[in-house]
Short mmCIF file of N, CA and C in Angstrom, two decimals:
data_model
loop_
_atom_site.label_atom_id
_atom_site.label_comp_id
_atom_site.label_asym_id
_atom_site.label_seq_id
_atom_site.Cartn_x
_atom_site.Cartn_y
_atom_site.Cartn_z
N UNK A 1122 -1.98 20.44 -12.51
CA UNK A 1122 -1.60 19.04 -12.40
C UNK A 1122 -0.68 18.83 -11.20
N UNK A 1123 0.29 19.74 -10.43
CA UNK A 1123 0.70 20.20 -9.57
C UNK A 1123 0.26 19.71 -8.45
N UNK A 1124 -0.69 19.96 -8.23
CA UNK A 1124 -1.96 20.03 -7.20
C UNK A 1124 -2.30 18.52 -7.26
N UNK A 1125 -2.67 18.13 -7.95
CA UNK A 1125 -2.93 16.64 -8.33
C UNK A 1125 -1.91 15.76 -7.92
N UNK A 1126 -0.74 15.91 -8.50
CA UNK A 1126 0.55 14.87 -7.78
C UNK A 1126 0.79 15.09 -6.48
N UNK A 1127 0.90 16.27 -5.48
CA UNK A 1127 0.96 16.40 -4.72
C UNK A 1127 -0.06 15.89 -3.75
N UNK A 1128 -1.33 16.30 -3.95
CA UNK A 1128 -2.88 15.37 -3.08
C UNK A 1128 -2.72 13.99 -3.36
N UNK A 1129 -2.57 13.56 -4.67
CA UNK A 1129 -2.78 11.72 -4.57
C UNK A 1129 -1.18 11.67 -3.40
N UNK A 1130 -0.18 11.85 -3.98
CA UNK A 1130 1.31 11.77 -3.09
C UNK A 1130 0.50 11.60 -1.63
N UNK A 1131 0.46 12.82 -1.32
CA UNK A 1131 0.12 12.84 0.27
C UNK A 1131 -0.72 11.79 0.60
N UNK A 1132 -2.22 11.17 -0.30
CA UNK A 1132 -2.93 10.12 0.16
C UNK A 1132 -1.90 8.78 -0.07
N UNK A 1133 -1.27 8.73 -0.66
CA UNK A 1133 -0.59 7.55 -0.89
C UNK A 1133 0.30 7.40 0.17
N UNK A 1134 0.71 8.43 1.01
CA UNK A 1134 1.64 7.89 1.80
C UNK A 1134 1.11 8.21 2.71
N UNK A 1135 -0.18 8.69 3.23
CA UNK A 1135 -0.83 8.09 4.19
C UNK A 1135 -1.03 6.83 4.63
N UNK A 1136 -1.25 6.38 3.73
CA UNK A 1136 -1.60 4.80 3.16
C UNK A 1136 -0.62 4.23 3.40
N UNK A 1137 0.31 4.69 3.14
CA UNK A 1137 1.53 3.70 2.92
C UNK A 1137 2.73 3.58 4.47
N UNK A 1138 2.61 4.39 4.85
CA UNK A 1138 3.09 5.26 6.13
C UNK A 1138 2.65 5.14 7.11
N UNK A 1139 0.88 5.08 7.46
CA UNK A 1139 0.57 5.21 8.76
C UNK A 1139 -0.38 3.96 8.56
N UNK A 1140 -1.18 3.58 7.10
CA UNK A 1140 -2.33 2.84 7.38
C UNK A 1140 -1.87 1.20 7.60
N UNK A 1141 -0.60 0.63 7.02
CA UNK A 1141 -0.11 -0.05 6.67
C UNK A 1141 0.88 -0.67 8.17
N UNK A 1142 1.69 0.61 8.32
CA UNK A 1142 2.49 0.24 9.56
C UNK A 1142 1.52 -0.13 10.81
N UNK A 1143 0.11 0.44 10.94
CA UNK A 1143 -0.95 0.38 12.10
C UNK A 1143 -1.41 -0.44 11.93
N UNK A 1144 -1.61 -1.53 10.82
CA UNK A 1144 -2.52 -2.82 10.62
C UNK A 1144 -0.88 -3.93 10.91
N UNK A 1145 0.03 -3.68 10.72
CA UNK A 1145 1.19 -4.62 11.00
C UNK A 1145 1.32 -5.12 12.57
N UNK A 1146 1.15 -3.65 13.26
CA UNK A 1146 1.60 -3.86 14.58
C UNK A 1146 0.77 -4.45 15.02
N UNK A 1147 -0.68 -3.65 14.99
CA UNK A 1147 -2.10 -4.48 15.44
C UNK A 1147 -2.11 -5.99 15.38
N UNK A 1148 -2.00 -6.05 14.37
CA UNK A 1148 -2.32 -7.55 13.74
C UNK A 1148 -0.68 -8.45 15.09
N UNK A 1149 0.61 -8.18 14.67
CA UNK A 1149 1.21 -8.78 15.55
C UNK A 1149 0.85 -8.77 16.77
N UNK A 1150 0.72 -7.45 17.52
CA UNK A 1150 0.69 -8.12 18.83
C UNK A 1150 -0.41 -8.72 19.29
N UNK A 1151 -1.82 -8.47 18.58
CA UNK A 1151 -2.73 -9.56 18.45
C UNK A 1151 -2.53 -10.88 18.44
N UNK A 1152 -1.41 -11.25 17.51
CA UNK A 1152 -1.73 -12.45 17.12
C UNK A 1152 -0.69 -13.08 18.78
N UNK A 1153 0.59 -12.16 18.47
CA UNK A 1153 1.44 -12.81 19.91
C UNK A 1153 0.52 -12.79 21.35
N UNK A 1154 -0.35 -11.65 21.55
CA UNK A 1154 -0.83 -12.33 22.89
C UNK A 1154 -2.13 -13.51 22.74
N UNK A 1155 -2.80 -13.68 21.47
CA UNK A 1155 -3.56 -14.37 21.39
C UNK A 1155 -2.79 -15.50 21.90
N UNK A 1156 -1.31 -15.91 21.17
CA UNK A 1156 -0.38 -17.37 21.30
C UNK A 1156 -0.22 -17.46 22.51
N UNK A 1157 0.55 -16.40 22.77
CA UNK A 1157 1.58 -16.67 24.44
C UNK A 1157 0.71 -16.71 25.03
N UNK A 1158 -0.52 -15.98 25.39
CA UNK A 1158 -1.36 -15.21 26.85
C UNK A 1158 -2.51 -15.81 26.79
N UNK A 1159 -2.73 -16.26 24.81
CA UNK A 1159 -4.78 -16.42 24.88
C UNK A 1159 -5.43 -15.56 25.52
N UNK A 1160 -4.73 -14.03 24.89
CA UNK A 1160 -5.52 -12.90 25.49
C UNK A 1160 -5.65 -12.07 24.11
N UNK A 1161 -6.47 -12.23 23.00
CA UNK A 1161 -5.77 -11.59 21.57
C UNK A 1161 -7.20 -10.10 22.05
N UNK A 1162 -6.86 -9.14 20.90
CA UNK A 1162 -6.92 -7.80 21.09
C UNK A 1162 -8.57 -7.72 21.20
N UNK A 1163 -9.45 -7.15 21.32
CA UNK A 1163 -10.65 -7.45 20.98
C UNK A 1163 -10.39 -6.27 19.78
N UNK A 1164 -11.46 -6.50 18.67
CA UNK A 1164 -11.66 -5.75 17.76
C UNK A 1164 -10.18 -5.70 16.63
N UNK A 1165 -9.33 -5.95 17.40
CA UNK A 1165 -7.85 -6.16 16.14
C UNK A 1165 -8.26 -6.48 14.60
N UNK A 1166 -9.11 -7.50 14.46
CA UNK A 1166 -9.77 -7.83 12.75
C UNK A 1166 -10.44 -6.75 12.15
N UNK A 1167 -11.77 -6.16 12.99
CA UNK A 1167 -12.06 -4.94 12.50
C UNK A 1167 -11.21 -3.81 12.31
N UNK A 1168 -10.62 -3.50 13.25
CA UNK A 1168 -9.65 -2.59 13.09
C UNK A 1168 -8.99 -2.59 11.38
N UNK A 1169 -7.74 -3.67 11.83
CA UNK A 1169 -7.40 -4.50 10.39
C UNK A 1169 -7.98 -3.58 9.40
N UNK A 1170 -9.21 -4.39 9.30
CA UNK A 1170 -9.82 -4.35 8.13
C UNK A 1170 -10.34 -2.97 7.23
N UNK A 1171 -10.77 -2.31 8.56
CA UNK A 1171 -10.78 -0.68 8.34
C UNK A 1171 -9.84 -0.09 7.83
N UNK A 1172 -8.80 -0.56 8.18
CA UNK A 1172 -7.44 0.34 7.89
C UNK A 1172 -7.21 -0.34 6.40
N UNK A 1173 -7.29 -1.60 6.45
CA UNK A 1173 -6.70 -1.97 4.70
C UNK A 1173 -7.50 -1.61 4.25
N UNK A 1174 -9.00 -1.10 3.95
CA UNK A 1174 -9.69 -0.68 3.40
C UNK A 1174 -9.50 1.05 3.09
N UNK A 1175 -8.97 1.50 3.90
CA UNK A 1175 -8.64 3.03 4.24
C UNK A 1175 -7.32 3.13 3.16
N UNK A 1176 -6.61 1.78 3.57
CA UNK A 1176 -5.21 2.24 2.81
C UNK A 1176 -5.34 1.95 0.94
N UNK A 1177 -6.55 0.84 0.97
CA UNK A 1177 -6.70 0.65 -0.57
C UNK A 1177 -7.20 2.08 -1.03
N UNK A 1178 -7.81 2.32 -0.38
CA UNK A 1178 -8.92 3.64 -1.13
C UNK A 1178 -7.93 5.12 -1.02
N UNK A 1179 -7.05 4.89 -0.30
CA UNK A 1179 -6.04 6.42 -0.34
C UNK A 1179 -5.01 6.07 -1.20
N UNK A 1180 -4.86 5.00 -1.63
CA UNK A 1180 -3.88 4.76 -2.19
C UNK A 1180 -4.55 5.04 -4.55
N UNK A 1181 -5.83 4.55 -4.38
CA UNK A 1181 -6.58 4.35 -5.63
C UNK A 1181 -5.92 5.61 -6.24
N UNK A 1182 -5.95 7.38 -5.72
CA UNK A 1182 -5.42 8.12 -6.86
C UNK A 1182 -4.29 7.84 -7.48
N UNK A 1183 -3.16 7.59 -6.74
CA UNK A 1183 -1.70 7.54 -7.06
C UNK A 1183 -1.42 6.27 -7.86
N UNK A 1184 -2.46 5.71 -7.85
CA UNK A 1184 -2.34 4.29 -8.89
C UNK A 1184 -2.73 4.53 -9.95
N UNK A 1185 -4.14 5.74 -10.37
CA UNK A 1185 -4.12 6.30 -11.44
C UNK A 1185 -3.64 7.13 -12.06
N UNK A 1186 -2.87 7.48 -11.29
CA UNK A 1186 -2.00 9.06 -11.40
C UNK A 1186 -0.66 8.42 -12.17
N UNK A 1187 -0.22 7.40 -11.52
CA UNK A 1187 1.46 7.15 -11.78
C UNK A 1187 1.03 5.99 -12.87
N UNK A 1188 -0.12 5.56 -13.09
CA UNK A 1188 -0.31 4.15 -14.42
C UNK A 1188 -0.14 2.85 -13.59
N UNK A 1189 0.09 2.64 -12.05
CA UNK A 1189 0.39 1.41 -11.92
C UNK A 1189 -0.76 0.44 -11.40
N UNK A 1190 -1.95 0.83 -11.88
CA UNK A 1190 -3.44 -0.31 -11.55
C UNK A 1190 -2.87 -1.08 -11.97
N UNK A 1191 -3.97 -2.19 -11.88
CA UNK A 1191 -3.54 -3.12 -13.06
C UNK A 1191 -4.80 -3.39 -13.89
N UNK A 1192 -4.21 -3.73 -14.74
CA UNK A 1192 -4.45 -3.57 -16.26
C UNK A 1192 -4.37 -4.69 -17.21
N UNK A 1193 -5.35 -5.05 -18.30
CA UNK A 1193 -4.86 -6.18 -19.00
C UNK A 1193 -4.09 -5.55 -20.12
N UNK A 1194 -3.39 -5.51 -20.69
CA UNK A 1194 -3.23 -4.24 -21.93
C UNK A 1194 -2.35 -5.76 -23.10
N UNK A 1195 -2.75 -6.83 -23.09
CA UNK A 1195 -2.16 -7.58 -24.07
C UNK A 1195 -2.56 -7.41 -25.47
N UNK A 1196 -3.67 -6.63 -25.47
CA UNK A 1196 -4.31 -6.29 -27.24
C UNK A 1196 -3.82 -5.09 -27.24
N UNK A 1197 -3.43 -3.35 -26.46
CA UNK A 1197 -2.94 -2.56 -27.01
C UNK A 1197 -1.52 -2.77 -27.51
N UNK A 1198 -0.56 -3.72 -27.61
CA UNK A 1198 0.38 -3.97 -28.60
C UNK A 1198 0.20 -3.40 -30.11
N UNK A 1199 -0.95 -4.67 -30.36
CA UNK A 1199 -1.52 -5.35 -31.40
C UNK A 1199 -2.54 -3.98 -32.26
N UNK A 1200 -3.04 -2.86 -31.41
CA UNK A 1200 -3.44 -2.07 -32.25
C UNK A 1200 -2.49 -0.61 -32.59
N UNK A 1201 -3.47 -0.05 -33.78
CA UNK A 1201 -2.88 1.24 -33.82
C UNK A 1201 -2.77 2.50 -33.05
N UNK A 1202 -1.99 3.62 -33.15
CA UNK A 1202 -1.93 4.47 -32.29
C UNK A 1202 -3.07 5.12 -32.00
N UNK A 1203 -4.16 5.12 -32.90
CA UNK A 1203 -5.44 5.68 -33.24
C UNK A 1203 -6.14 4.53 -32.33
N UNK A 1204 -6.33 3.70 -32.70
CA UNK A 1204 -7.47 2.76 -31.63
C UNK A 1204 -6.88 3.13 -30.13
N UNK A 1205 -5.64 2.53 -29.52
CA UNK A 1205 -5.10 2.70 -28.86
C UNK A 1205 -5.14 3.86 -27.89
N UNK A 1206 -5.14 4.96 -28.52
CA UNK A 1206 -5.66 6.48 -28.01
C UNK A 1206 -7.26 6.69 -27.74
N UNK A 1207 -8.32 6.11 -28.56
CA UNK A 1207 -9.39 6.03 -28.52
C UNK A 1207 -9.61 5.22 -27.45
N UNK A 1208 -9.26 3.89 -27.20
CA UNK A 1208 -9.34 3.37 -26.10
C UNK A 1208 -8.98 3.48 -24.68
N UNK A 1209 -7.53 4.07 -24.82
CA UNK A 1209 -7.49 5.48 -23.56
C UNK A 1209 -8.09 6.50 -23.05
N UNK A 1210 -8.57 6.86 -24.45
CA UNK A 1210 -9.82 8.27 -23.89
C UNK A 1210 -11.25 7.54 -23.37
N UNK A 1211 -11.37 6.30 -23.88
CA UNK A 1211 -12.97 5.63 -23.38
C UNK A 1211 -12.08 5.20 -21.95
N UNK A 1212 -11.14 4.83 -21.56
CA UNK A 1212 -11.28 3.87 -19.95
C UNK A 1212 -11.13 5.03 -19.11
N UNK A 1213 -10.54 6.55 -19.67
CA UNK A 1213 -10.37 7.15 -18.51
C UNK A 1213 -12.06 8.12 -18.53
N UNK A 1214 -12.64 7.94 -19.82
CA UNK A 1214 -14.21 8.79 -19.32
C UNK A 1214 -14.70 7.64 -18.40
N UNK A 1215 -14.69 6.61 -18.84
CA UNK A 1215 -15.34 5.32 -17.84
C UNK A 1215 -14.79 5.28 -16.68
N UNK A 1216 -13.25 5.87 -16.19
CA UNK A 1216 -13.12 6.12 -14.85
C UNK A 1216 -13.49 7.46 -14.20
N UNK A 1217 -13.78 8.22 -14.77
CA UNK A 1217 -14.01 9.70 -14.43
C UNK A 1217 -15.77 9.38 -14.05
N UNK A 1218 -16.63 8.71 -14.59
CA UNK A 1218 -17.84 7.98 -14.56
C UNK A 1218 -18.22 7.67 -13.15
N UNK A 1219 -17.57 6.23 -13.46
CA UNK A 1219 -17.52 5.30 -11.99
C UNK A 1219 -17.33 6.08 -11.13
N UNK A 1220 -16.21 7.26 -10.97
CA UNK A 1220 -15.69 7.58 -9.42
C UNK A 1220 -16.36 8.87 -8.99
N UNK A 1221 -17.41 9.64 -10.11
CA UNK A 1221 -18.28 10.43 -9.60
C UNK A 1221 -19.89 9.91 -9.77
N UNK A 1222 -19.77 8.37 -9.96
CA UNK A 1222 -21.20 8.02 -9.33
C UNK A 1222 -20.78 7.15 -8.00
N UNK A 1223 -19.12 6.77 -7.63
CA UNK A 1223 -18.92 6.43 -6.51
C UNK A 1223 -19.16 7.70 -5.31
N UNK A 1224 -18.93 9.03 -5.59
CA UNK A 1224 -18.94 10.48 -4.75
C UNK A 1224 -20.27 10.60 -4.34
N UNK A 1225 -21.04 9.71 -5.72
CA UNK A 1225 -22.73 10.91 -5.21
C UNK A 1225 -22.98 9.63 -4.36
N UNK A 1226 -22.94 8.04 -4.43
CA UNK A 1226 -23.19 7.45 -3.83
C UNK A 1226 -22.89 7.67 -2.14
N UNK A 1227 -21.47 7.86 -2.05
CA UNK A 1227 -20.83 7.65 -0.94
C UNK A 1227 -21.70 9.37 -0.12
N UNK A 1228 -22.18 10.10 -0.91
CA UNK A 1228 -22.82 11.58 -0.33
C UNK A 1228 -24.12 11.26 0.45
N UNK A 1229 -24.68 10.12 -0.14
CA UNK A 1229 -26.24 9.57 0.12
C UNK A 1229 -25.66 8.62 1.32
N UNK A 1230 -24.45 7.76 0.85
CA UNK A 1230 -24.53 6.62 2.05
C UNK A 1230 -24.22 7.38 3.62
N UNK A 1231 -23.43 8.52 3.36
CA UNK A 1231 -22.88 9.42 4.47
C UNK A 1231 -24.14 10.07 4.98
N UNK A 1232 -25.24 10.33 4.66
CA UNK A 1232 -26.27 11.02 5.11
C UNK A 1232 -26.72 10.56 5.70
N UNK A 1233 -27.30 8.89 5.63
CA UNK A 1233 -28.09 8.22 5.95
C UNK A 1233 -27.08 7.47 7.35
N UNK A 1234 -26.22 7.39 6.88
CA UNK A 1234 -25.25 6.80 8.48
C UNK A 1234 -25.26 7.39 9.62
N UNK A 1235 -25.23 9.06 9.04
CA UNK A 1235 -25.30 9.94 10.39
C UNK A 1235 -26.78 10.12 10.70
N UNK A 1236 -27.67 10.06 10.09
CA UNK A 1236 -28.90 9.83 9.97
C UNK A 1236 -29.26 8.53 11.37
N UNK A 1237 -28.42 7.55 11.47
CA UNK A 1237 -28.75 6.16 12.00
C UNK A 1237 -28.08 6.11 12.97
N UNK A 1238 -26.42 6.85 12.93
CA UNK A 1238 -25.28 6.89 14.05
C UNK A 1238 -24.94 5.50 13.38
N UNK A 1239 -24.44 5.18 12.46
CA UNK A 1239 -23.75 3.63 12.01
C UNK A 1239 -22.41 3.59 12.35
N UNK A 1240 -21.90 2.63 13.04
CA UNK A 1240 -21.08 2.40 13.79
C UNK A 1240 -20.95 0.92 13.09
N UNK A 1241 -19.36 0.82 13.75
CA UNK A 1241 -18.64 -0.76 13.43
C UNK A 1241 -19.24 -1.53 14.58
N UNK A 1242 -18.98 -2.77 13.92
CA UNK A 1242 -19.69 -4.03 14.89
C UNK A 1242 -19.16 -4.48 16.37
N UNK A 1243 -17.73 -4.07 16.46
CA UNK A 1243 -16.77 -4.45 17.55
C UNK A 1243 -16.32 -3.25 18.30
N UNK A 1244 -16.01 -2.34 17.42
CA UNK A 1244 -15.14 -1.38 18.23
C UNK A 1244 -16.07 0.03 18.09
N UNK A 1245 -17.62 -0.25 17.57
CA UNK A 1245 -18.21 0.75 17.50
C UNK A 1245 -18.14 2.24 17.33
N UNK A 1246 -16.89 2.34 16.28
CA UNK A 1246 -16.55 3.22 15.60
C UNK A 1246 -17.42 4.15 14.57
N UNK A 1247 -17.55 5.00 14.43
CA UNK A 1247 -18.17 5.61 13.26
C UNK A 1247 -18.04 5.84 11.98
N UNK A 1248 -18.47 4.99 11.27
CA UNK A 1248 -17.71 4.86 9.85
C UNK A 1248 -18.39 5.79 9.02
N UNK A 1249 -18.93 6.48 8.84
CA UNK A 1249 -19.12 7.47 8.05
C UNK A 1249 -17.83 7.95 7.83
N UNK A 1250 -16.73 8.00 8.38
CA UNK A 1250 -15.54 8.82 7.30
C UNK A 1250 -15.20 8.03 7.08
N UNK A 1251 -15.38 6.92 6.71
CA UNK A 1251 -14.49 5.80 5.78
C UNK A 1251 -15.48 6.16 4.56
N UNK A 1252 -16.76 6.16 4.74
CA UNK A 1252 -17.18 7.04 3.16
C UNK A 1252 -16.88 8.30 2.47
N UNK A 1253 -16.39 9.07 3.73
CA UNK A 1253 -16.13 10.46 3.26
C UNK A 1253 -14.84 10.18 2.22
N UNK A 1254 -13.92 9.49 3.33
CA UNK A 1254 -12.16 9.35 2.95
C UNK A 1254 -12.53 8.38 1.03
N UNK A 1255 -13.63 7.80 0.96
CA UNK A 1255 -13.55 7.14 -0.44
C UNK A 1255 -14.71 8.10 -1.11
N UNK A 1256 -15.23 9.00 -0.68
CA UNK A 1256 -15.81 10.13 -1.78
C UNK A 1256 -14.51 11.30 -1.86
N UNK A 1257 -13.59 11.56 -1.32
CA UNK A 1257 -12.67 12.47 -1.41
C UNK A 1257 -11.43 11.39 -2.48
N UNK A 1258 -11.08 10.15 -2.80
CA UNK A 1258 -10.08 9.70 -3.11
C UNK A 1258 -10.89 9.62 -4.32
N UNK A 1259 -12.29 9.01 -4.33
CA UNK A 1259 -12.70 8.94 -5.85
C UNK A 1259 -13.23 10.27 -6.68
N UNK A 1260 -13.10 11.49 -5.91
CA UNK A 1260 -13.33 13.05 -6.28
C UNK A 1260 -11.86 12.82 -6.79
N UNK A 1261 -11.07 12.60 -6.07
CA UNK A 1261 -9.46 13.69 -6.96
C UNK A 1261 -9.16 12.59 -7.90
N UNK A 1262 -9.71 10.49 -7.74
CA UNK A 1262 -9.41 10.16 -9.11
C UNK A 1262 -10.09 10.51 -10.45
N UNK A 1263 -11.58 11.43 -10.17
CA UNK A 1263 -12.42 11.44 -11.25
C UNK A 1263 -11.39 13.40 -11.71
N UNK A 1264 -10.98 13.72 -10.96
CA UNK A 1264 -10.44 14.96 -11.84
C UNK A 1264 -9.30 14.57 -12.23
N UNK A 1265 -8.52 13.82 -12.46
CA UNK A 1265 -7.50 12.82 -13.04
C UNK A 1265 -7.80 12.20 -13.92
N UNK A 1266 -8.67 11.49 -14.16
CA UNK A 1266 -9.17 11.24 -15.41
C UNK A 1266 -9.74 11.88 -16.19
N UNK A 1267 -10.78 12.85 -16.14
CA UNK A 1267 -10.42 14.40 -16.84
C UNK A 1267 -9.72 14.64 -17.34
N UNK A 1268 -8.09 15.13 -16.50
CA UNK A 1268 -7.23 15.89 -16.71
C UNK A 1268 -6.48 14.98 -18.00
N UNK A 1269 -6.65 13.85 -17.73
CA UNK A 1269 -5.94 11.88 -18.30
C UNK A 1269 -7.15 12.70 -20.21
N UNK A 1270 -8.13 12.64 -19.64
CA UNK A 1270 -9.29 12.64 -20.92
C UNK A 1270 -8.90 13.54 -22.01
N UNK A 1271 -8.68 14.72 -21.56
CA UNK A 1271 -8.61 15.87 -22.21
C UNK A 1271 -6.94 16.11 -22.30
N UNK A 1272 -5.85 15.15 -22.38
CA UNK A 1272 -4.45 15.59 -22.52
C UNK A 1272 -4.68 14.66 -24.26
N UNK A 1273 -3.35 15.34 -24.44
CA UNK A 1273 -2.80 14.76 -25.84
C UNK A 1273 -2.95 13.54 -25.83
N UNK A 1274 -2.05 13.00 -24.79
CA UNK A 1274 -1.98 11.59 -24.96
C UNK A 1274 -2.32 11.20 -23.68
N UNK A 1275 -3.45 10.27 -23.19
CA UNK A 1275 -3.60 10.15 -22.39
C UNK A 1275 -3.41 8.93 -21.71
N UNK A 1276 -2.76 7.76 -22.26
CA UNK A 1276 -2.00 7.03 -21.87
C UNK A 1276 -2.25 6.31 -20.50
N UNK A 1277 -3.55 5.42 -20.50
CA UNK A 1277 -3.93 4.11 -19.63
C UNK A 1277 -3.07 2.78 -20.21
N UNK A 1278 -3.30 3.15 -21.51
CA UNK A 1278 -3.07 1.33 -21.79
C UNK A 1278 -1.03 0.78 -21.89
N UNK A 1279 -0.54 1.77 -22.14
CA UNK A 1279 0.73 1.80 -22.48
C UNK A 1279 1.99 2.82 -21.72
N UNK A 1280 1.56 2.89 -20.27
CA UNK A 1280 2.42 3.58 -19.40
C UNK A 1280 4.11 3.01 -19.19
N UNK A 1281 4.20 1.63 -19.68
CA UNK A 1281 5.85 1.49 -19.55
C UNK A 1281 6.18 1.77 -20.70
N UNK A 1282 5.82 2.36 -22.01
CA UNK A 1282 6.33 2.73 -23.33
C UNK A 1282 7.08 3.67 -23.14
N UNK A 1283 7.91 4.12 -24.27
CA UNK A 1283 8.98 5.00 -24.37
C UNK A 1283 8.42 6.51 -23.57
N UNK A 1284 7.41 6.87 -23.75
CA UNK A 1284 6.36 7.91 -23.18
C UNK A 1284 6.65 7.91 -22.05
N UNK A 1285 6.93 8.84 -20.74
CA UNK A 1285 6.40 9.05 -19.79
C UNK A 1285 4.88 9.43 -19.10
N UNK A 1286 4.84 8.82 -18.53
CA UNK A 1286 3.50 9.46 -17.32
C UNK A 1286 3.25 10.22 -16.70
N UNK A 1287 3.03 11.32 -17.24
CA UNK A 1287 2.73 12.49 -16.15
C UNK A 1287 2.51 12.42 -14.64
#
């Protein structure tokens, strides 16, 4: 589990650190020479957009890792510790699901890109590792939910309770 806090950690502050501060600056001095000069960046939006997309998807383990998705959880109050647990063990097989039919997807979409040379529209970038970077974030969230599946308590619905979060 070690291993786990430490890999989502590191993607999260990738994300948080480099993907975040690089879409701030971009985006400003874009927008200032667009004002002052009417000279704005070419490709600055794509860019942008790559990167918030980069930073949502590095960021997805550490949101499952630490409990802070979001979540409706206004009926786990209202049930017992038994439903409640049952319903934790169904959202994290249903995330362990999703994020290794997101891996095999993103394995096929990566084949076929390099297959084509698919590139961005502006800055003609190669986005095939923006599929890689979201088959590697939804690989370490689907062994997290596993790890979430098969613990005692595995605790989706009720992470600010007296309980800690692994």
């Amino acid at each position: 589990m070690a291993i786990l806090h430490s890999l989502s950690k590191a993607l999260f502050y990738l994300s948080a650190f480099v993907c975040v501060p690089v879409i701030l600056v971009v985006l400003f001095i874009d927008v200032t020479l667009r004002y002052l000069f009417s000279a704005p960046i070419e490709g600055a939006q794509e860019l942008a957009s790559l990167l918030l997309f980069l930073s949502l998807t590095l960021a997805l383990p550490e949101s499952w890792l630490s409990g802070v998705h979001i979540r409706a959880d206004f009926l786990s109050p209202m049930l017992s510790p038994r439903v409640a647990d049952l319903l934790d063990r169904i959202s994290w097989f249903l995330v362990a699901v999703f994020s290794v039919l997101v891996v095999i997807q993103c394995w096929k979409d990566a084949q076929f890109m390099l297959l084509i040379n698919e590139s961005s529209a502006e800055l003609a970038i190669p986005i095939v590792w923006l599929r890689a970077v979201l088959a590697l974030a939804c690989a370490v969230s689907a062994v997290i939910a596993v790890v979430r599946l098969i613990a005692k308590r595995p605790q989706i619905s009720r992470p600010d309770s007296a309980e800690t979060v692994e």
